[in-house]
Amino acid sequence: MPKKEVPISQLQQFVPDGTYEAVLDYLRQFKVHLTVAKERKSILGDYRHRTNQENHRISVNGNLNQYAFLITLLHELAHLLTFERFGNRVMSHGTEWKSIYGQLLDQFLQHKIFPPDIEKEIMVSLHNPAASSCAEDGLIRILRRYDPPGSPFILVEEVKENSLFRTDDGRIFQKGKKLRKRFQCKEVKSARMYLFSPVYEVERVEAGGGSP
């Protein structure tokens, strides 16, 4: 995933107004090496804990809207704070992480910077934060309302049954039926079946645009 170094002063353009200083405090306190991914991928962010050779490292997808960027960054900061407190002795998305992530969300809710619809979904998350910063379907759908117009990405649930879509690694799939919470989809090249979350982001493939 291509990444770029972002001067700390430029972080303001990626986060909502009124949150820069609070975010900066965490980055400086823990000497975080922050990078921003250029391309939109299914993995919105990533955290690597400090070692004897390197400081904490966090990467966040730079094509996210400001609200999604902040929530993803808080997700990764929660991993950092969990590591600082518990080391590698706890599960990555266990009770300890959920508690710390919830505290971070609550802290930034106090800034009153989220639109009412996002704030409502975050309040739901405070009771049991999901394993992904945007894993709750409702939050994903609402965050997408604030994406800039003209995005080529759609959700799997928006693809018509039997139509084709492309994942970020270039593979082409044909959408099938929904099985419980996920859609069963066939990879065109291998004919293997895969299950997709309804809110997984993909690109639509027009008729005749798939693999032969």
PDB file of N, CA and C in Angstrom, residues 69-164:
ATOM      1  N   PHE A  69     -11.585   9.297   9.021  1.00  0.00           N
ATOM      2  CA  PHE A  69     -10.151   9.336   9.314  1.00  0.00           C
ATOM      3  C   PHE A  69      -9.933   9.412  10.824  1.00  0.00           C
ATOM      4  N   LEU A  70     -10.658  10.303  11.497  1.00  0.00           N
ATOM      5  CA  LEU A  70     -10.489  10.464  12.936  1.00  0.00           C
ATOM      6  C   LEU A  70     -10.866   9.189  13.680  1.00  0.00           C
ATOM      7  N   ILE A  71     -11.995   8.588  13.330  1.00  0.00           N
ATOM      8  CA  ILE A  71     -12.433   7.380  14.022  1.00  0.00           C
ATOM      9  C   ILE A  71     -11.432   6.248  13.815  1.00  0.00           C
ATOM     10  N   THR A  72     -10.901   6.140  12.595  1.00  0.00           N
ATOM     11  CA  THR A  72      -9.892   5.114  12.329  1.00  0.00           C
ATOM     12  C   THR A  72      -8.621   5.382  13.128  1.00  0.00           C
ATOM     13  N   LEU A  73      -8.199   6.638  13.189  1.00  0.00           N
ATOM     14  CA  LEU A  73      -7.009   6.994  13.961  1.00  0.00           C
ATOM     15  C   LEU A  73      -7.207   6.679  15.442  1.00  0.00           C
ATOM     16  N   LEU A  74      -8.387   6.951  15.968  1.00  0.00           N
ATOM     17  CA  LEU A  74      -8.662   6.636  17.371  1.00  0.00           C
ATOM     18  C   LEU A  74      -8.628   5.133  17.608  1.00  0.00           C
ATOM     19  N   HIS A  75      -9.101   4.368  16.639  1.00  0.00           N
ATOM     20  CA  HIS A  75      -9.035   2.907  16.714  1.00  0.00           C
ATOM     21  C   HIS A  75      -7.585   2.453  16.885  1.00  0.00           C
ATOM     22  N   GLU A  76      -6.696   3.020  16.067  1.00  0.00           N
ATOM     23  CA  GLU A  76      -5.285   2.627  16.129  1.00  0.00           C
ATOM     24  C   GLU A  76      -4.615   3.157  17.397  1.00  0.00           C
ATOM     25  N   LEU A  77      -4.978   4.357  17.827  1.00  0.00           N
ATOM     26  CA  LEU A  77      -4.446   4.885  19.080  1.00  0.00           C
ATOM     27  C   LEU A  77      -4.863   4.015  20.261  1.00  0.00           C
ATOM     28  N   ALA A  78      -6.058   3.448  20.183  1.00  0.00           N
ATOM     29  CA  ALA A  78      -6.499   2.543  21.248  1.00  0.00           C
ATOM     30  C   ALA A  78      -5.597   1.317  21.321  1.00  0.00           C
ATOM     31  N   HIS A  79      -5.137   0.831  20.163  1.00  0.00           N
ATOM     32  CA  HIS A  79      -4.175  -0.281  20.170  1.00  0.00           C
ATOM     33  C   HIS A  79      -2.880   0.146  20.854  1.00  0.00           C
ATOM     34  N   LEU A  80      -2.425   1.355  20.549  1.00  0.00           N
ATOM     35  CA  LEU A  80      -1.193   1.868  21.153  1.00  0.00           C
ATOM     36  C   LEU A  80      -1.335   1.951  22.677  1.00  0.00           C
ATOM     37  N   LEU A  81      -2.412   2.549  23.139  1.00  0.00           N
ATOM     38  CA  LEU A  81      -2.608   2.712  24.573  1.00  0.00           C
ATOM     39  C   LEU A  81      -2.769   1.368  25.271  1.00  0.00           C
ATOM     40  N   THR A  82      -3.402   0.420  24.584  1.00  0.00           N
ATOM     41  CA  THR A  82      -3.530  -0.927  25.142  1.00  0.00           C
ATOM     42  C   THR A  82      -2.164  -1.579  25.281  1.00  0.00           C
ATOM     43  N   PHE A  83      -1.319  -1.414  24.262  1.00  0.00           N
ATOM     44  CA  PHE A  83       0.034  -1.980  24.332  1.00  0.00           C
ATOM     45  C   PHE A  83       0.833  -1.334  25.456  1.00  0.00           C
ATOM     46  N   GLU A  84       0.724  -0.018  25.595  1.00  0.00           N
ATOM     47  CA  GLU A  84       1.463   0.673  26.645  1.00  0.00           C
ATOM     48  C   GLU A  84       1.061   0.178  28.030  1.00  0.00           C
ATOM     49  N   ARG A  85      -0.200  -0.165  28.186  1.00  0.00           N
ATOM     50  CA  ARG A  85      -0.690  -0.572  29.502  1.00  0.00           C
ATOM     51  C   ARG A  85      -0.522  -2.065  29.763  1.00  0.00           C
ATOM     52  N   PHE A  86      -0.726  -2.885  28.717  1.00  0.00           N
ATOM     53  CA  PHE A  86      -0.749  -4.330  28.935  1.00  0.00           C
ATOM     54  C   PHE A  86       0.305  -5.098  28.148  1.00  0.00           C
ATOM     55  N   GLY A  87       1.052  -4.426  27.283  1.00  0.00           N
ATOM     56  CA  GLY A  87       2.005  -5.133  26.437  1.00  0.00           C
ATOM     57  C   GLY A  87       1.288  -6.082  25.496  1.00  0.00           C
ATOM     58  N   ASN A  88       1.866  -7.258  25.278  1.00  0.00           N
ATOM     59  CA  ASN A  88       1.252  -8.263  24.400  1.00  0.00           C
ATOM     60  C   ASN A  88       0.471  -9.310  25.180  1.00  0.00           C
ATOM     61  N   ARG A  89       0.069  -8.978  26.386  1.00  0.00           N
ATOM     62  CA  ARG A  89      -0.568  -9.971  27.255  1.00  0.00           C
ATOM     63  C   ARG A  89      -2.068 -10.087  27.041  1.00  0.00           C
ATOM     64  N   VAL A  90      -2.650  -9.234  26.196  1.00  0.00           N
ATOM     65  CA  VAL A  90      -4.100  -9.264  25.989  1.00  0.00           C
ATOM     66  C   VAL A  90      -4.409  -9.394  24.501  1.00  0.00           C
ATOM     67  N   MET A  91      -5.640  -9.790  24.195  1.00  0.00           N
ATOM     68  CA  MET A  91      -6.069  -9.927  22.805  1.00  0.00           C
ATOM     69  C   MET A  91      -6.150  -8.556  22.144  1.00  0.00           C
ATOM     70  N   SER A  92      -5.883  -8.524  20.838  1.00  0.00           N
ATOM     71  CA  SER A  92      -5.810  -7.235  20.137  1.00  0.00           C
ATOM     72  C   SER A  92      -7.130  -6.477  20.161  1.00  0.00           C
ATOM     73  N   HIS A  93      -8.263  -7.191  20.124  1.00  0.00           N
ATOM     74  CA  HIS A  93      -9.565  -6.531  20.195  1.00  0.00           C
ATOM     75  C   HIS A  93     -10.365  -7.073  21.379  1.00  0.00           C
ATOM     76  N   GLY A  94      -9.648  -7.324  22.463  1.00  0.00           N
ATOM     77  CA  GLY A  94     -10.290  -7.859  23.650  1.00  0.00           C
ATOM     78  C   GLY A  94     -10.941  -6.789  24.510  1.00  0.00           C
ATOM     79  N   THR A  95     -11.322  -7.189  25.708  1.00  0.00           N
ATOM     80  CA  THR A  95     -12.024  -6.297  26.624  1.00  0.00           C
ATOM     81  C   THR A  95     -11.223  -5.038  26.930  1.00  0.00           C
ATOM     82  N   GLU A  96      -9.918  -5.203  27.108  1.00  0.00           N
ATOM     83  CA  GLU A  96      -9.070  -4.064  27.460  1.00  0.00           C
ATOM     84  C   GLU A  96      -9.052  -3.023  26.338  1.00  0.00           C
ATOM     85  N   TRP A  97      -8.877  -3.516  25.093  1.00  0.00           N
ATOM     86  CA  TRP A  97      -8.878  -2.594  23.952  1.00  0.00           C
ATOM     87  C   TRP A  97     -10.231  -1.907  23.808  1.00  0.00           C
ATOM     88  N   LYS A  98     -11.304  -2.673  23.940  1.00  0.00           N
ATOM     89  CA  LYS A  98     -12.641  -2.098  23.792  1.00  0.00           C
ATOM     90  C   LYS A  98     -12.882  -0.981  24.803  1.00  0.00           C
ATOM     91  N   SER A  99     -12.426  -1.202  26.029  1.00  0.00           N
ATOM     92  CA  SER A  99     -12.602  -0.185  27.061  1.00  0.00           C
ATOM     93  C   SER A  99     -11.841   1.094  26.719  1.00  0.00           C
ATOM     94  N   ILE A 100     -10.591   0.951  26.285  1.00  0.00           N
ATOM     95  CA  ILE A 100      -9.775   2.121  25.952  1.00  0.00           C
ATOM     96  C   ILE A 100     -10.318   2.832  24.718  1.00  0.00           C
ATOM     97  N   TYR A 101     -10.731   2.068  23.708  1.00  0.00           N
ATOM     98  CA  TYR A 101     -11.303   2.664  22.503  1.00  0.00           C
ATOM     99  C   TYR A 101     -12.570   3.439  22.848  1.00  0.00           C
ATOM    100  N   GLY A 102     -13.395   2.865  23.710  1.00  0.00           N
ATOM    101  CA  GLY A 102     -14.606   3.552  24.132  1.00  0.00           C
ATOM    102  C   GLY A 102     -14.309   4.859  24.848  1.00  0.00           C
ATOM    103  N   GLN A 103     -13.258   4.864  25.671  1.00  0.00           N
ATOM    104  CA  GLN A 103     -12.867   6.088  26.368  1.00  0.00           C
ATOM    105  C   GLN A 103     -12.410   7.168  25.382  1.00  0.00           C
ATOM    106  N   LEU A 104     -11.671   6.761  24.347  1.00  0.00           N
ATOM    107  CA  LEU A 104     -11.234   7.721  23.332  1.00  0.00           C
ATOM    108  C   LEU A 104     -12.422   8.299  22.571  1.00  0.00           C
ATOM    109  N   LEU A 105     -13.348   7.427  22.174  1.00  0.00           N
ATOM    110  CA  LEU A 105     -14.539   7.907  21.473  1.00  0.00           C
ATOM    111  C   LEU A 105     -15.302   8.903  22.338  1.00  0.00           C
ATOM    112  N   ASP A 106     -15.456   8.562  23.609  1.00  0.00           N
ATOM    113  CA  ASP A 106     -16.181   9.444  24.520  1.00  0.00           C
ATOM    114  C   ASP A 106     -15.468  10.786  24.663  1.00  0.00           C
ATOM    115  N   GLN A 107     -14.134  10.756  24.743  1.00  0.00           N
ATOM    116  CA  GLN A 107     -13.365  12.001  24.852  1.00  0.00           C
ATOM    117  C   GLN A 107     -13.627  12.919  23.670  1.00  0.00           C
ATOM    118  N   PHE A 108     -13.648  12.351  22.467  1.00  0.00           N
ATOM    119  CA  PHE A 108     -13.811  13.195  21.282  1.00  0.00           C
ATOM    120  C   PHE A 108     -15.269  13.564  21.035  1.00  0.00           C
ATOM    121  N   LEU A 109     -16.190  12.805  21.602  1.00  0.00           N
ATOM    122  CA  LEU A 109     -17.585  13.227  21.536  1.00  0.00           C
ATOM    123  C   LEU A 109     -17.781  14.543  22.281  1.00  0.00           C
ATOM    124  N   GLN A 110     -16.967  14.776  23.292  1.00  0.00           N
ATOM    125  CA  GLN A 110     -17.090  16.004  24.077  1.00  0.00           C
ATOM    126  C   GLN A 110     -16.771  17.245  23.243  1.00  0.00           C
ATOM    127  N   HIS A 111     -16.054  17.050  22.126  1.00  0.00           N
ATOM    128  CA  HIS A 111     -15.711  18.186  21.265  1.00  0.00           C
ATOM    129  C   HIS A 111     -16.912  18.669  20.444  1.00  0.00           C
ATOM    130  N   LYS A 112     -17.973  17.850  20.388  1.00  0.00           N
ATOM    131  CA  LYS A 112     -19.191  18.208  19.650  1.00  0.00           C
ATOM    132  C   LYS A 112     -18.882  18.539  18.186  1.00  0.00           C
ATOM    133  N   ILE A 113     -18.058  17.718  17.559  1.00  0.00           N
ATOM    134  CA  ILE A 113     -17.672  17.983  16.170  1.00  0.00           C
ATOM    135  C   ILE A 113     -18.351  17.015  15.192  1.00  0.00           C
ATOM    136  N   PHE A 114     -18.962  15.953  15.709  1.00  0.00           N
ATOM    137  CA  PHE A 114     -19.597  14.991  14.819  1.00  0.00           C
ATOM    138  C   PHE A 114     -21.021  15.424  14.484  1.00  0.00           C
ATOM    139  N   PRO A 115     -21.451  15.219  13.240  1.00  0.00           N
ATOM    140  CA  PRO A 115     -22.856  15.452  12.897  1.00  0.00           C
ATOM    141  C   PRO A 115     -23.743  14.536  13.745  1.00  0.00           C
ATOM    142  N   PRO A 116     -25.005  14.908  13.945  1.00  0.00           N
ATOM    143  CA  PRO A 116     -25.888  14.132  14.826  1.00  0.00           C
ATOM    144  C   PRO A 116     -26.001  12.658  14.453  1.00  0.00           C
ATOM    145  N   ASP A 117     -26.033  12.340  13.141  1.00  0.00           N
ATOM    146  CA  ASP A 117     -26.204  10.936  12.766  1.00  0.00           C
ATOM    147  C   ASP A 117     -24.973  10.106  13.131  1.00  0.00           C
ATOM    148  N   ILE A 118     -23.775  10.662  12.931  1.00  0.00           N
ATOM    149  CA  ILE A 118     -22.558   9.946  13.313  1.00  0.00           C
ATOM    150  C   ILE A 118     -22.468   9.836  14.833  1.00  0.00           C
ATOM    151  N   GLU A 119     -22.788  10.915  15.524  1.00  0.00           N
ATOM    152  CA  GLU A 119     -22.720  10.894  16.993  1.00  0.00           C
ATOM    153  C   GLU A 119     -23.634   9.819  17.569  1.00  0.00           C
ATOM    154  N   LYS A 120     -24.810   9.670  16.981  1.00  0.00           N
ATOM    155  CA  LYS A 120     -25.755   8.662  17.464  1.00  0.00           C
ATOM    156  C   LYS A 120     -25.164   7.263  17.330  1.00  0.00           C
ATOM    157  N   GLU A 121     -24.537   6.971  16.184  1.00  0.00           N
ATOM    158  CA  GLU A 121     -23.949   5.651  15.978  1.00  0.00           C
ATOM    159  C   GLU A 121     -22.747   5.429  16.897  1.00  0.00           C
ATOM    160  N   ILE A 122     -21.973   6.475  17.139  1.00  0.00           N
ATOM    161  CA  ILE A 122     -20.833   6.340  18.053  1.00  0.00           C
ATOM    162  C   ILE A 122     -21.322   6.028  19.463  1.00  0.00           C
ATOM    163  N   MET A 123     -22.418   6.633  19.865  1.00  0.00           N
ATOM    164  CA  MET A 123     -22.973   6.351  21.188  1.00  0.00           C
ATOM    165  C   MET A 123     -23.318   4.872  21.321  1.00  0.00           C
ATOM    166  N   VAL A 124     -23.807   4.284  20.237  1.00  0.00           N
ATOM    167  CA  VAL A 124     -24.083   2.846  20.244  1.00  0.00           C
ATOM    168  C   VAL A 124     -22.780   2.073  20.415  1.00  0.00           C
ATOM    169  N   SER A 125     -21.725   2.522  19.723  1.00  0.00           N
ATOM    170  CA  SER A 125     -20.432   1.851  19.789  1.00  0.00           C
ATOM    171  C   SER A 125     -19.829   1.899  21.184  1.00  0.00           C
ATOM    172  N   LEU A 126     -20.126   2.924  21.943  1.00  0.00           N
ATOM    173  CA  LEU A 126     -19.549   3.059  23.277  1.00  0.00           C
ATOM    174  C   LEU A 126     -19.931   1.898  24.185  1.00  0.00           C
ATOM    175  N   HIS A 127     -21.058   1.266  23.908  1.00  0.00           N
ATOM    176  CA  HIS A 127     -21.500   0.156  24.745  1.00  0.00           C
ATOM    177  C   HIS A 127     -20.735  -1.126  24.436  1.00  0.00           C
ATOM    178  N   ASN A 128     -20.272  -1.266  23.180  1.00  0.00           N
ATOM    179  CA  ASN A 128     -19.491  -2.444  22.802  1.00  0.00           C
ATOM    180  C   ASN A 128     -18.795  -2.171  21.484  1.00  0.00           C
ATOM    181  N   PRO A 129     -17.662  -1.460  21.499  1.00  0.00           N
ATOM    182  CA  PRO A 129     -16.962  -1.130  20.255  1.00  0.00           C
ATOM    183  C   PRO A 129     -16.637  -2.380  19.454  1.00  0.00           C
ATOM    184  N   ALA A 130     -16.843  -2.315  18.155  1.00  0.00           N
ATOM    185  CA  ALA A 130     -16.607  -3.477  17.309  1.00  0.00           C
ATOM    186  C   ALA A 130     -15.129  -3.623  17.007  1.00  0.00           C
ATOM    187  N   ALA A 131     -14.760  -4.764  16.429  1.00  0.00           N
ATOM    188  CA  ALA A 131     -13.350  -5.055  16.172  1.00  0.00           C
ATOM    189  C   ALA A 131     -12.763  -4.165  15.098  1.00  0.00           C
ATOM    190  N   SER A 132     -13.592  -3.584  14.253  1.00  0.00           N
ATOM    191  CA  SER A 132     -13.102  -2.632  13.256  1.00  0.00           C
ATOM    192  C   SER A 132     -13.646  -1.263  13.603  1.00  0.00           C
ATOM    193  N   SER A 133     -12.860  -0.225  13.307  1.00  0.00           N
ATOM    194  CA  SER A 133     -13.318   1.126  13.623  1.00  0.00           C
ATOM    195  C   SER A 133     -14.623   1.449  12.918  1.00  0.00           C
ATOM    196  N   CYS A 134     -14.873   0.793  11.806  1.00  0.00           N
ATOM    197  CA  CYS A 134     -16.110   1.036  11.072  1.00  0.00           C
ATOM    198  C   CYS A 134     -16.876  -0.265  10.858  1.00  0.00           C
ATOM    199  N   ALA A 135     -16.709  -1.225  11.758  1.00  0.00           N
ATOM    200  CA  ALA A 135     -17.286  -2.544  11.524  1.00  0.00           C
ATOM    201  C   ALA A 135     -18.800  -2.547  11.646  1.00  0.00           C
ATOM    202  N   GLU A 136     -19.363  -1.669  12.428  1.00  0.00           N
ATOM    203  CA  GLU A 136     -20.808  -1.651  12.545  1.00  0.00           C
ATOM    204  C   GLU A 136     -21.406  -1.106  11.259  1.00  0.00           C
ATOM    205  N   ASP A 137     -22.287  -1.909  10.694  1.00  0.00           N
ATOM    206  CA  ASP A 137     -22.835  -1.568   9.382  1.00  0.00           C
ATOM    207  C   ASP A 137     -23.445  -0.172   9.349  1.00  0.00           C
ATOM    208  N   GLY A 138     -24.177   0.174  10.385  1.00  0.00           N
ATOM    209  CA  GLY A 138     -24.826   1.480  10.397  1.00  0.00           C
ATOM    210  C   GLY A 138     -23.835   2.621  10.356  1.00  0.00           C
ATOM    211  N   LEU A 139     -22.727   2.485  11.095  1.00  0.00           N
ATOM    212  CA  LEU A 139     -21.723   3.544  11.113  1.00  0.00           C
ATOM    213  C   LEU A 139     -21.050   3.683   9.757  1.00  0.00           C
ATOM    214  N   ILE A 140     -20.773   2.565   9.105  1.00  0.00           N
ATOM    215  CA  ILE A 140     -20.150   2.619   7.779  1.00  0.00           C
ATOM    216  C   ILE A 140     -21.045   3.374   6.807  1.00  0.00           C
ATOM    217  N   ARG A 141     -22.313   3.029   6.791  1.00  0.00           N
ATOM    218  CA  ARG A 141     -23.235   3.670   5.847  1.00  0.00           C
ATOM    219  C   ARG A 141     -23.334   5.171   6.117  1.00  0.00           C
ATOM    220  N   ILE A 142     -23.374   5.533   7.375  1.00  0.00           N
ATOM    221  CA  ILE A 142     -23.503   6.950   7.708  1.00  0.00           C
ATOM    222  C   ILE A 142     -22.225   7.709   7.397  1.00  0.00           C
ATOM    223  N   LEU A 143     -21.065   7.133   7.692  1.00  0.00           N
ATOM    224  CA  LEU A 143     -19.801   7.798   7.382  1.00  0.00           C
ATOM    225  C   LEU A 143     -19.663   8.047   5.886  1.00  0.00           C
ATOM    226  N   ARG A 144     -20.194   7.150   5.063  1.00  0.00           N
ATOM    227  CA  ARG A 144     -20.087   7.300   3.611  1.00  0.00           C
ATOM    228  C   ARG A 144     -20.887   8.497   3.097  1.00  0.00           C
ATOM    229  N   ARG A 145     -21.856   8.949   3.866  1.00  0.00           N
ATOM    230  CA  ARG A 145     -22.622  10.128   3.455  1.00  0.00           C
ATOM    231  C   ARG A 145     -21.724  11.357   3.342  1.00  0.00           C
ATOM    232  N   TYR A 146     -20.598  11.324   4.024  1.00  0.00           N
ATOM    233  CA  TYR A 146     -19.707  12.482   4.070  1.00  0.00           C
ATOM    234  C   TYR A 146     -18.496  12.321   3.157  1.00  0.00           C
ATOM    235  N   ASP A 147     -18.509  11.273   2.323  1.00  0.00           N
ATOM    236  CA  ASP A 147     -17.475  11.132   1.302  1.00  0.00           C
ATOM    237  C   ASP A 147     -17.705  12.167   0.208  1.00  0.00           C
ATOM    238  N   PRO A 148     -16.648  12.621  -0.457  1.00  0.00           N
ATOM    239  CA  PRO A 148     -16.832  13.554  -1.574  1.00  0.00           C
ATOM    240  C   PRO A 148     -17.587  12.879  -2.710  1.00  0.00           C
ATOM    241  N   PRO A 149     -18.351  13.631  -3.494  1.00  0.00           N
ATOM    242  CA  PRO A 149     -19.100  13.033  -4.609  1.00  0.00           C
ATOM    243  C   PRO A 149     -18.166  12.484  -5.674  1.00  0.00           C
ATOM    244  N   GLY A 150     -18.680  11.532  -6.434  1.00  0.00           N
ATOM    245  CA  GLY A 150     -17.906  10.994  -7.545  1.00  0.00           C
ATOM    246  C   GLY A 150     -17.022   9.820  -7.194  1.00  0.00           C
ATOM    247  N   SER A 151     -17.167   9.269  -5.993  1.00  0.00           N
ATOM    248  CA  SER A 151     -16.344   8.121  -5.609  1.00  0.00           C
ATOM    249  C   SER A 151     -16.720   6.906  -6.451  1.00  0.00           C
ATOM    250  N   PRO A 152     -15.724   6.149  -6.948  1.00  0.00           N
ATOM    251  CA  PRO A 152     -16.026   4.960  -7.748  1.00  0.00           C
ATOM    252  C   PRO A 152     -16.425   3.767  -6.890  1.00  0.00           C
ATOM    253  N   PHE A 153     -16.362   3.917  -5.570  1.00  0.00           N
ATOM    254  CA  PHE A 153     -16.599   2.784  -4.686  1.00  0.00           C
ATOM    255  C   PHE A 153     -18.066   2.675  -4.294  1.00  0.00           C
ATOM    256  N   ILE A 154     -18.528   1.425  -4.196  1.00  0.00           N
ATOM    257  CA  ILE A 154     -19.871   1.133  -3.725  1.00  0.00           C
ATOM    258  C   ILE A 154     -19.763  -0.004  -2.709  1.00  0.00           C
ATOM    259  N   LEU A 155     -20.843  -0.260  -2.015  1.00  0.00           N
ATOM    260  CA  LEU A 155     -20.871  -1.366  -1.070  1.00  0.00           C
ATOM    261  C   LEU A 155     -21.363  -2.624  -1.767  1.00  0.00           C
ATOM    262  N   VAL A 156     -20.922  -3.770  -1.279  1.00  0.00           N
ATOM    263  CA  VAL A 156     -21.359  -5.036  -1.868  1.00  0.00           C
ATOM    264  C   VAL A 156     -22.881  -5.122  -1.876  1.00  0.00           C
ATOM    265  N   GLU A 157     -23.531  -4.641  -0.831  1.00  0.00           N
ATOM    266  CA  GLU A 157     -24.987  -4.716  -0.772  1.00  0.00           C
ATOM    267  C   GLU A 157     -25.653  -3.868  -1.857  1.00  0.00           C
ATOM    268  N   GLU A 158     -24.914  -2.932  -2.452  1.00  0.00           N
ATOM    269  CA  GLU A 158     -25.458  -2.081  -3.507  1.00  0.00           C
ATOM    270  C   GLU A 158     -25.273  -2.684  -4.899  1.00  0.00           C
ATOM    271  N   VAL A 159     -24.500  -3.756  -4.990  1.00  0.00           N
ATOM    272  CA  VAL A 159     -24.293  -4.442  -6.270  1.00  0.00           C
ATOM    273  C   VAL A 159     -25.485  -5.363  -6.526  1.00  0.00           C
ATOM    274  N   LYS A 160     -26.012  -5.334  -7.731  1.00  0.00           N
ATOM    275  CA  LYS A 160     -27.140  -6.199  -8.056  1.00  0.00           C
ATOM    276  C   LYS A 160     -26.708  -7.660  -8.074  1.00  0.00           C
ATOM    277  N   GLU A 161     -27.619  -8.534  -7.689  1.00  0.00           N
ATOM    278  CA  GLU A 161     -27.317  -9.967  -7.692  1.00  0.00           C
ATOM    279  C   GLU A 161     -26.922 -10.422  -9.102  1.00  0.00           C
ATOM    280  N   ASN A 162     -25.896 -11.254  -9.180  1.00  0.00           N
ATOM    281  CA  ASN A 162     -25.313 -11.793 -10.421  1.00  0.00           C
ATOM    282  C   ASN A 162     -24.461 -10.774 -11.177  1.00  0.00           C
ATOM    283  N   SER A 163     -24.381  -9.539 -10.682  1.00  0.00           N
ATOM    284  CA  SER A 163     -23.515  -8.548 -11.322  1.00  0.00           C
ATOM    285  C   SER A 163     -22.085  -8.700 -10.813  1.00  0.00           C
ATOM    286  N   LEU A 164     -21.151  -8.064 -11.527  1.00  0.00           N
ATOM    287  CA  LEU A 164     -19.731  -8.193 -11.206  1.00  0.00           C
ATOM    288  C   LEU A 164     -19.228  -6.992 -10.412  1.00  0.00           C
TER     289      LEU A 164
END
